[in-house]
Amino acid sequence: MKSKILKIITLCLILMSIALVSIGCQKSKEDEQTNKTEDVSKVDKKTNKKEDKKVKKKIVVGQNGGICQAPLVMAYEKGFFKEEGIEVELLKGDYPTLRDGLATGKVDVSDGLVVTWLKPIQNGLDINFTLGIHTGCISVVVPKSSKVKGFEDLKGKTIGVSGGIGGGSMNFGYRSILRDGLNVKDYNWKDFPAQQLITALEKGEIQAAITGDQTAHAWIESGKVNVIRSSTHDEDYKDEYCCLLGIRGPIVRDEPEVAEALTRAVLKAAKWVNENREETAKIMVDKQHVNGDYEYNLNLLKSYNYKPSISGGKEAIRTSIDELKQLELFDKNIDIDKETEKIYKELKNVE
């Protein structure tokens, strides 16, 4: 009897041991699964944290349909913006459209002539420049039959400009007159839409015209005009950056990582354009980013120096402010260096 009871007790103990081992194994598996879940969670958090650092932003890029703005478009077409985590909408418009868009936040970034943008900035337009993109792009022309060789011969005459009185073309004329040691008060000025300048020249309404090469190049090619001053070819201009990358001030101040990403993308694109001009011209024409045929736009591209420069952009701002101050278009008491630092921002993480 005692032996039978002992056997029953032993059996119970064995069963309890098996149960405890089973529970332990199950617990071990659960703990292992929990640990795996915790490890995955940590990895996910790390991954998410890393992804959070990557710029994810939708940006409106404004361009005016000129071939000189090819780096902006190529940054979009060749994926340089996308590499930086930026989703881009391209908006084509004339200078007033882009200026007003930047002022109201409908446009976030564009590029353009330094002398076109400086006066609006003085009047309150909140943008900063971050990169010199290329040199060149404005010409002063006279009729082929004209005996005018320079601004000295135009004293008392009327000069037609595009972009408005006080705009980029006129300011280029002002700066050239200053550099030639002459007085801007000796000249008359009249504004025309760019394409109408050639007609005004032929009718004798104006004796010279100043406009962008996108328009003037056709007149030069057809033999209708002579060039008397050029920001593309003249020794005192050919190494000066004319077009800079402009970004809305709030982005530069409040979202510096976005401003840096934009600048890096356009810098890469400008270098790409410099090395791939034929493909650039083809894309720009085929996708109707510009007017004119392939050969016309390729010839223009070949005349520009697409070697982006941070220091070159800053120096262009400083030079322009200095000359506009001499011309009394800026406050005579303005500190050139401080104003340059205010307008042009050298961003971190951009090389």
Tab-separated table of C-alpha atoms in Angstrom:
chain	number	residue	atom	x	y	z
A	1	MET	CA	0.000	0.000	0.000
A	2	LYS	CA	2.774	2.342	0.996
A	3	SER	CA	4.656	1.387	-2.184
A	4	LYS	CA	1.615	2.192	-4.291
A	5	ILE	CA	1.208	5.608	-2.631
A	6	LEU	CA	4.919	6.325	-3.143
A	7	LYS	CA	4.600	5.500	-6.842
A	8	ILE	CA	1.655	7.877	-7.182
A	9	ILE	CA	3.543	10.680	-5.420
A	10	THR	CA	6.593	10.089	-7.624
A	11	LEU	CA	4.452	10.203	-10.765
A	12	CYS	CA	2.858	13.460	-9.646
A	13	LEU	CA	6.260	14.986	-9.002
A	14	ILE	CA	7.428	13.952	-12.474
A	15	LEU	CA	4.340	15.451	-14.108
A	16	MET	CA	4.784	18.687	-12.168
A	17	SER	CA	8.430	18.867	-13.263
A	18	ILE	CA	7.426	18.394	-16.899
A	19	ALA	CA	4.790	21.117	-16.548
A	20	LEU	CA	7.262	23.534	-14.979
A	21	VAL	CA	9.849	22.859	-17.701
A	22	SER	CA	7.162	23.402	-20.381
A	23	ILE	CA	6.081	26.669	-18.783
A	24	GLY	CA	9.721	27.743	-18.530
A	25	CYS	CA	10.359	26.997	-22.181
A	26	GLN	CA	7.239	28.838	-23.197
A	27	LYS	CA	8.268	31.785	-21.038
A	28	SER	CA	11.739	31.695	-22.562
A	29	LYS	CA	10.221	31.766	-26.049
A	30	GLU	CA	7.949	34.652	-25.086
A	31	ASP	CA	10.859	36.543	-23.571
A	32	GLU	CA	12.909	35.867	-26.696
A	33	GLN	CA	10.068	37.111	-28.875
A	34	THR	CA	9.646	40.135	-26.623
A	35	ASN	CA	13.349	40.864	-26.889
A	36	LYS	CA	13.167	40.523	-30.672
A	37	THR	CA	10.218	42.901	-30.748
A	38	GLU	CA	12.106	45.360	-28.561
A	39	ASP	CA	15.167	45.084	-30.820
A	40	VAL	CA	13.058	45.696	-33.928
A	41	SER	CA	11.426	48.613	-32.194
A	42	LYS	CA	14.831	50.095	-31.463
A	43	VAL	CA	15.937	49.584	-35.049
A	44	ASP	CA	12.730	51.187	-36.294
A	45	LYS	CA	13.249	54.164	-34.021
A	46	LYS	CA	16.804	54.548	-35.216
A	47	THR	CA	15.708	54.263	-38.830
A	48	ASN	CA	12.911	56.752	-38.325
A	49	LYS	CA	15.272	59.136	-36.600
A	50	LYS	CA	17.669	58.907	-39.484
A	51	GLU	CA	14.882	59.445	-41.991
A	52	ASP	CA	13.652	62.453	-40.059
A	53	LYS	CA	17.013	64.109	-40.707
A	54	LYS	CA	16.573	63.755	-44.467
A	55	VAL	CA	14.912	66.759	-45.997
A	56	LYS	CA	11.359	66.074	-47.143
A	57	LYS	CA	9.883	69.208	-48.611
A	58	LYS	CA	7.763	70.350	-51.527
A	59	ILE	CA	9.248	73.415	-53.188
A	60	VAL	CA	8.045	75.665	-56.016
A	61	VAL	CA	10.918	76.575	-58.332
A	62	GLY	CA	10.335	79.582	-60.580
A	63	GLN	CA	12.035	79.915	-63.958
A	64	ASN	CA	11.580	82.456	-66.734
A	65	GLY	CA	12.039	80.295	-69.813
A	66	GLY	CA	15.615	81.392	-70.503
A	67	ILE	CA	18.358	78.885	-71.309
A	68	CYS	CA	20.624	80.543	-68.745
A	69	GLN	CA	18.411	79.030	-66.027
A	70	ALA	CA	19.167	75.516	-67.241
A	71	PRO	CA	20.672	74.405	-63.876
A	72	LEU	CA	17.347	75.011	-62.118
A	73	VAL	CA	15.527	72.862	-64.646
A	74	MET	CA	18.239	70.196	-64.815
A	75	ALA	CA	18.218	69.903	-61.023
A	76	TYR	CA	14.601	68.838	-61.532
A	77	GLU	CA	14.953	66.780	-64.721
A	78	LYS	CA	18.104	64.887	-63.689
A	79	GLY	CA	16.947	64.181	-60.149
A	80	PHE	CA	19.328	66.378	-58.141
A	81	PHE	CA	16.445	67.860	-56.157
A	82	LYS	CA	15.038	64.380	-55.560
A	83	GLU	CA	18.416	63.164	-54.276
A	84	GLU	CA	18.192	65.860	-51.630
A	85	GLY	CA	14.701	64.764	-50.600
A	86	ILE	CA	12.970	67.709	-52.254
A	87	GLU	CA	9.777	67.411	-54.293
A	88	VAL	CA	9.669	70.189	-56.856
A	89	GLU	CA	6.968	71.932	-58.856
A	90	LEU	CA	8.305	74.018	-61.752
A	91	LEU	CA	6.577	77.319	-62.394
A	92	LYS	CA	7.356	79.321	-65.530
A	93	GLY	CA	6.761	83.063	-65.438
A	94	ASP	CA	8.237	86.440	-66.306
A	95	TYR	CA	10.250	88.507	-63.854
A	96	PRO	CA	7.262	90.313	-62.236
A	97	THR	CA	5.494	86.960	-61.743
A	98	LEU	CA	8.531	85.403	-60.090
A	99	ARG	CA	9.256	88.499	-57.992
A	100	ASP	CA	5.682	88.682	-56.729
A	101	GLY	CA	5.632	84.917	-56.188
A	102	LEU	CA	8.728	85.104	-54.000
A	103	ALA	CA	7.189	87.989	-52.070
A	104	THR	CA	3.931	86.136	-51.386
A	105	GLY	CA	5.345	82.637	-50.873
A	106	LYS	CA	3.884	81.219	-54.082
A	107	VAL	CA	7.457	80.717	-55.325
A	108	ASP	CA	10.207	79.429	-53.042
A	109	VAL	CA	13.332	79.624	-55.161
A	110	SER	CA	14.527	81.062	-58.455
A	111	ASP	CA	17.621	82.579	-59.960
A	112	GLY	CA	18.278	85.722	-61.910
A	113	LEU	CA	20.405	88.768	-62.549
A	114	VAL	CA	21.943	90.267	-59.437
A	115	VAL	CA	21.140	93.792	-60.589
A	116	THR	CA	17.514	92.844	-61.213
A	117	TRP	CA	16.921	91.651	-57.661
A	118	LEU	CA	18.976	94.023	-55.511
A	119	LYS	CA	16.632	96.999	-55.663
A	120	PRO	CA	13.511	94.940	-54.797
A	121	ILE	CA	15.459	93.492	-51.867
A	122	GLN	CA	16.206	97.027	-50.710
A	123	ASN	CA	12.493	97.726	-50.964
A	124	GLY	CA	11.615	94.775	-48.730
A	125	LEU	CA	11.640	91.630	-50.878
A	126	ASP	CA	12.691	88.919	-48.415
A	127	ILE	CA	15.093	86.639	-50.275
A	128	ASN	CA	18.698	85.579	-49.832
A	129	PHE	CA	21.267	84.546	-52.407
A	130	THR	CA	23.292	81.412	-51.689
A	131	LEU	CA	25.224	80.542	-54.853
A	132	GLY	CA	26.747	82.076	-57.971
A	133	ILE	CA	25.485	79.944	-60.866
A	134	HIS	CA	27.036	81.345	-64.036
A	135	THR	CA	28.506	84.371	-65.789
A	136	GLY	CA	27.226	86.322	-68.778
A	137	CYS	CA	23.806	86.926	-70.360
A	138	ILE	CA	23.207	90.630	-71.163
A	139	SER	CA	24.132	92.570	-74.326
A	140	VAL	CA	24.011	96.195	-75.434
A	141	VAL	CA	23.377	96.354	-79.178
A	142	VAL	CA	23.052	98.990	-81.904
A	143	PRO	CA	21.820	98.705	-85.520
A	144	LYS	CA	24.338	97.150	-87.898
A	145	SER	CA	24.491	100.401	-89.871
A	146	SER	CA	25.150	102.522	-86.781
A	147	LYS	CA	28.481	104.247	-86.247
A	148	VAL	CA	28.092	103.953	-82.481
A	149	LYS	CA	31.019	102.083	-80.944
A	150	GLY	CA	30.284	102.592	-77.267
A	151	PHE	CA	28.354	104.595	-74.661
A	152	GLU	CA	30.473	107.657	-75.380
A	153	ASP	CA	28.765	107.881	-78.793
A	154	LEU	CA	25.304	107.542	-77.246
A	155	LYS	CA	25.327	110.730	-75.155
A	156	GLY	CA	22.022	112.548	-75.564
A	157	LYS	CA	20.514	109.512	-77.296
A	158	THR	CA	17.712	107.170	-76.240
A	159	ILE	CA	18.500	103.668	-75.053
A	160	GLY	CA	15.781	101.033	-75.013
A	161	VAL	CA	15.687	98.450	-72.236
A	162	SER	CA	13.618	95.401	-71.353
A	163	GLY	CA	12.483	94.568	-67.852
A	164	GLY	CA	11.279	98.015	-66.885
A	165	ILE	CA	12.849	101.340	-65.968
A	166	GLY	CA	15.191	100.577	-63.088
A	167	GLY	CA	15.251	96.876	-63.984
A	168	GLY	CA	18.174	94.578	-64.635
A	169	SER	CA	18.913	95.670	-68.207
A	170	MET	CA	18.876	99.353	-67.323
A	171	ASN	CA	21.036	98.753	-64.261
A	172	PHE	CA	23.539	96.901	-66.432
A	173	GLY	CA	23.601	99.943	-68.688
A	174	TYR	CA	24.103	102.208	-65.675
A	175	ARG	CA	26.978	100.110	-64.377
A	176	SER	CA	28.634	100.008	-67.810
A	177	ILE	CA	28.366	103.780	-68.167
A	178	LEU	CA	29.937	104.153	-64.720
A	179	ARG	CA	32.760	101.779	-65.618
A	180	ASP	CA	33.352	103.690	-68.847
A	181	GLY	CA	33.835	106.884	-66.828
A	182	LEU	CA	30.663	108.551	-68.116
A	183	ASN	CA	27.560	110.100	-66.504
A	184	VAL	CA	24.181	108.328	-66.603
A	185	LYS	CA	22.417	111.702	-66.651
A	186	ASP	CA	23.583	112.160	-70.249
A	187	TYR	CA	21.289	109.418	-71.532
A	188	ASN	CA	17.564	108.908	-72.104
A	189	TRP	CA	15.849	105.623	-71.343
A	190	LYS	CA	12.742	103.917	-72.675
A	191	ASP	CA	11.224	100.572	-71.705
A	192	PHE	CA	9.954	98.011	-74.255
A	193	PRO	CA	8.982	94.347	-74.217
A	194	ALA	CA	12.176	92.535	-75.211
A	195	GLN	CA	10.950	91.353	-78.622
A	196	GLN	CA	9.883	94.881	-79.602
A	197	LEU	CA	13.309	96.403	-79.082
A	198	ILE	CA	14.543	95.362	-82.522
A	199	THR	CA	11.597	97.105	-84.185
A	200	ALA	CA	12.249	100.258	-82.155
A	201	LEU	CA	15.889	100.130	-83.244
A	202	GLU	CA	14.989	99.721	-86.909
A	203	LYS	CA	12.499	102.603	-86.729
A	204	GLY	CA	15.020	104.858	-85.047
A	205	GLU	CA	12.916	105.297	-81.894
A	206	ILE	CA	15.961	104.228	-79.909
A	207	GLN	CA	19.644	104.248	-80.806
A	208	ALA	CA	20.703	101.281	-78.687
A	209	ALA	CA	19.036	98.392	-76.873
A	210	ILE	CA	19.897	96.430	-73.760
A	211	THR	CA	18.365	93.016	-73.171
A	212	GLY	CA	19.144	89.407	-72.301
A	213	ASP	CA	21.141	87.246	-74.697
A	214	GLN	CA	18.189	84.866	-75.062
A	215	THR	CA	16.597	87.600	-77.204
A	216	ALA	CA	19.608	89.535	-78.487
A	217	HIS	CA	21.449	86.483	-79.800
A	218	ALA	CA	18.913	86.072	-82.626
A	219	TRP	CA	19.518	89.645	-83.809
A	220	ILE	CA	23.273	89.109	-83.636
A	221	GLU	CA	23.081	85.842	-85.599
A	222	SER	CA	20.914	87.427	-88.290
A	223	GLY	CA	23.341	90.310	-88.745
A	224	LYS	CA	20.880	93.000	-87.669
A	225	VAL	CA	22.953	94.440	-84.821
A	226	ASN	CA	26.439	95.001	-83.469
A	227	VAL	CA	27.315	94.401	-79.824
A	228	ILE	CA	28.937	97.344	-78.048
A	229	ARG	CA	28.862	95.983	-74.506
A	230	SER	CA	28.484	92.406	-73.200
A	231	SER	CA	28.407	90.872	-69.743
A	232	THR	CA	29.313	87.591	-71.434
A	233	HIS	CA	32.412	88.609	-73.380
A	234	ASP	CA	33.775	91.952	-72.117
A	235	GLU	CA	36.924	91.687	-70.006
A	236	ASP	CA	35.485	93.634	-67.069
A	237	TYR	CA	32.395	91.402	-66.873
A	238	LYS	CA	33.200	87.955	-68.260
A	239	ASP	CA	34.323	86.504	-64.914
A	240	GLU	CA	31.593	88.145	-62.843
A	241	TYR	CA	28.657	85.987	-61.795
A	242	CYS	CA	25.524	87.588	-63.176
A	243	CYS	CA	22.922	85.048	-62.068
A	244	LEU	CA	22.599	83.792	-58.514
A	245	LEU	CA	20.376	81.317	-56.706
A	246	GLY	CA	17.725	83.143	-54.672
A	247	ILE	CA	15.743	81.485	-51.858
A	248	ARG	CA	12.924	82.943	-49.766
A	249	GLY	CA	14.243	84.410	-46.532
A	250	PRO	CA	11.937	82.401	-44.236
A	251	ILE	CA	13.327	79.150	-45.655
A	252	VAL	CA	16.935	80.278	-45.176
A	253	ARG	CA	16.271	81.419	-41.605
A	254	ASP	CA	13.789	78.820	-40.350
A	255	GLU	CA	14.595	75.765	-42.478
A	256	PRO	CA	18.335	76.003	-43.131
A	257	GLU	CA	18.552	72.306	-43.993
A	258	VAL	CA	16.112	72.920	-46.867
A	259	ALA	CA	18.102	75.934	-48.104
A	260	GLU	CA	21.270	73.841	-47.957
A	261	ALA	CA	19.624	70.992	-49.880
A	262	LEU	CA	18.352	73.362	-52.564
A	263	THR	CA	21.757	74.959	-52.950
A	264	ARG	CA	23.543	71.615	-53.174
A	265	ALA	CA	21.096	70.390	-55.811
A	266	VAL	CA	21.523	73.448	-58.038
A	267	LEU	CA	25.292	73.433	-57.537
A	268	LYS	CA	25.438	69.813	-58.742
A	269	ALA	CA	23.109	70.631	-61.637
A	270	ALA	CA	25.213	73.609	-62.760
A	271	LYS	CA	28.310	71.406	-62.834
A	272	TRP	CA	26.360	68.792	-64.777
A	273	VAL	CA	25.195	71.401	-67.307
A	274	ASN	CA	28.770	72.592	-67.770
A	275	GLU	CA	29.822	69.065	-68.723
A	276	ASN	CA	26.698	68.084	-70.686
A	277	ARG	CA	25.653	71.107	-72.729
A	278	GLU	CA	24.365	69.145	-75.710
A	279	GLU	CA	22.089	66.955	-73.592
A	280	THR	CA	20.989	69.996	-71.593
A	281	ALA	CA	19.973	71.893	-74.722
A	282	LYS	CA	18.085	68.866	-76.029
A	283	ILE	CA	16.112	68.390	-72.797
A	284	MET	CA	15.359	72.103	-72.479
A	285	VAL	CA	14.041	72.291	-76.059
A	286	ASP	CA	12.298	68.889	-76.241
A	287	LYS	CA	10.393	69.509	-72.998
A	288	GLN	CA	9.599	73.106	-73.993
A	289	HIS	CA	11.336	74.699	-71.048
A	290	VAL	CA	12.713	77.298	-73.488
A	291	ASN	CA	11.800	78.841	-76.826
A	292	GLY	CA	13.959	78.473	-79.896
A	293	ASP	CA	15.551	75.452	-81.536
A	294	TYR	CA	18.314	73.154	-80.344
A	295	GLU	CA	21.228	74.842	-82.134
A	296	TYR	CA	20.194	78.319	-80.989
A	297	ASN	CA	20.021	77.323	-77.339
A	298	LEU	CA	23.166	75.209	-77.521
A	299	ASN	CA	25.132	78.187	-78.844
A	300	LEU	CA	23.879	80.291	-75.938
A	301	LEU	CA	24.771	77.574	-73.437
A	302	LYS	CA	28.284	77.421	-74.834
A	303	SER	CA	28.760	81.137	-74.203
A	304	TYR	CA	28.071	80.887	-70.450
A	305	ASN	CA	30.447	79.735	-67.751
A	306	TYR	CA	28.575	77.209	-65.622
A	307	LYS	CA	31.113	76.843	-62.844
A	308	PRO	CA	29.071	77.488	-59.713
A	309	SER	CA	30.819	79.413	-56.971
A	310	ILE	CA	29.882	80.394	-53.433
A	311	SER	CA	32.638	83.002	-53.156
A	312	GLY	CA	32.027	84.223	-56.719
A	313	GLY	CA	28.356	84.812	-55.956
A	314	LYS	CA	29.199	86.807	-52.862
A	315	GLU	CA	31.723	88.955	-54.705
A	316	ALA	CA	29.145	89.690	-57.425
A	317	ILE	CA	26.754	90.987	-54.752
A	318	ARG	CA	29.424	93.152	-53.198
A	319	THR	CA	30.535	94.623	-56.545
A	320	SER	CA	26.969	95.387	-57.610
A	321	ILE	CA	26.069	97.064	-54.303
A	322	ASP	CA	29.232	99.170	-54.495
A	323	GLU	CA	28.465	100.354	-58.029
A	324	LEU	CA	24.756	100.964	-57.377
A	325	LYS	CA	25.778	103.019	-54.349
A	326	GLN	CA	28.122	105.085	-56.522
A	327	LEU	CA	25.240	105.584	-58.935
A	328	GLU	CA	23.088	106.814	-56.012
A	329	LEU	CA	20.629	103.983	-56.543
A	330	PHE	CA	21.429	102.790	-53.025
A	331	ASP	CA	21.640	104.825	-49.842
A	332	LYS	CA	25.028	106.590	-49.826
A	333	ASN	CA	25.452	105.703	-46.133
A	334	ILE	CA	24.974	101.993	-46.615
A	335	ASP	CA	27.778	99.734	-45.359
A	336	ILE	CA	28.682	97.598	-48.383
A	337	ASP	CA	30.162	94.703	-46.426
A	338	LYS	CA	27.287	94.514	-43.933
A	339	GLU	CA	24.720	94.724	-46.706
A	340	THR	CA	26.501	91.950	-48.595
A	341	GLU	CA	26.431	89.722	-45.497
A	342	LYS	CA	22.745	90.489	-45.042
A	343	ILE	CA	21.791	89.574	-48.597
A	344	TYR	CA	24.203	86.728	-49.349
A	345	LYS	CA	24.281	83.712	-47.054
A	346	GLU	CA	27.120	81.195	-47.063
A	347	LEU	CA	25.370	78.052	-45.879
A	348	LYS	CA	26.787	75.161	-43.894
A	349	ASN	CA	27.030	71.728	-45.494
A	350	VAL	CA	27.404	73.196	-48.992
A	351	GLU	CA	30.674	72.815	-50.857
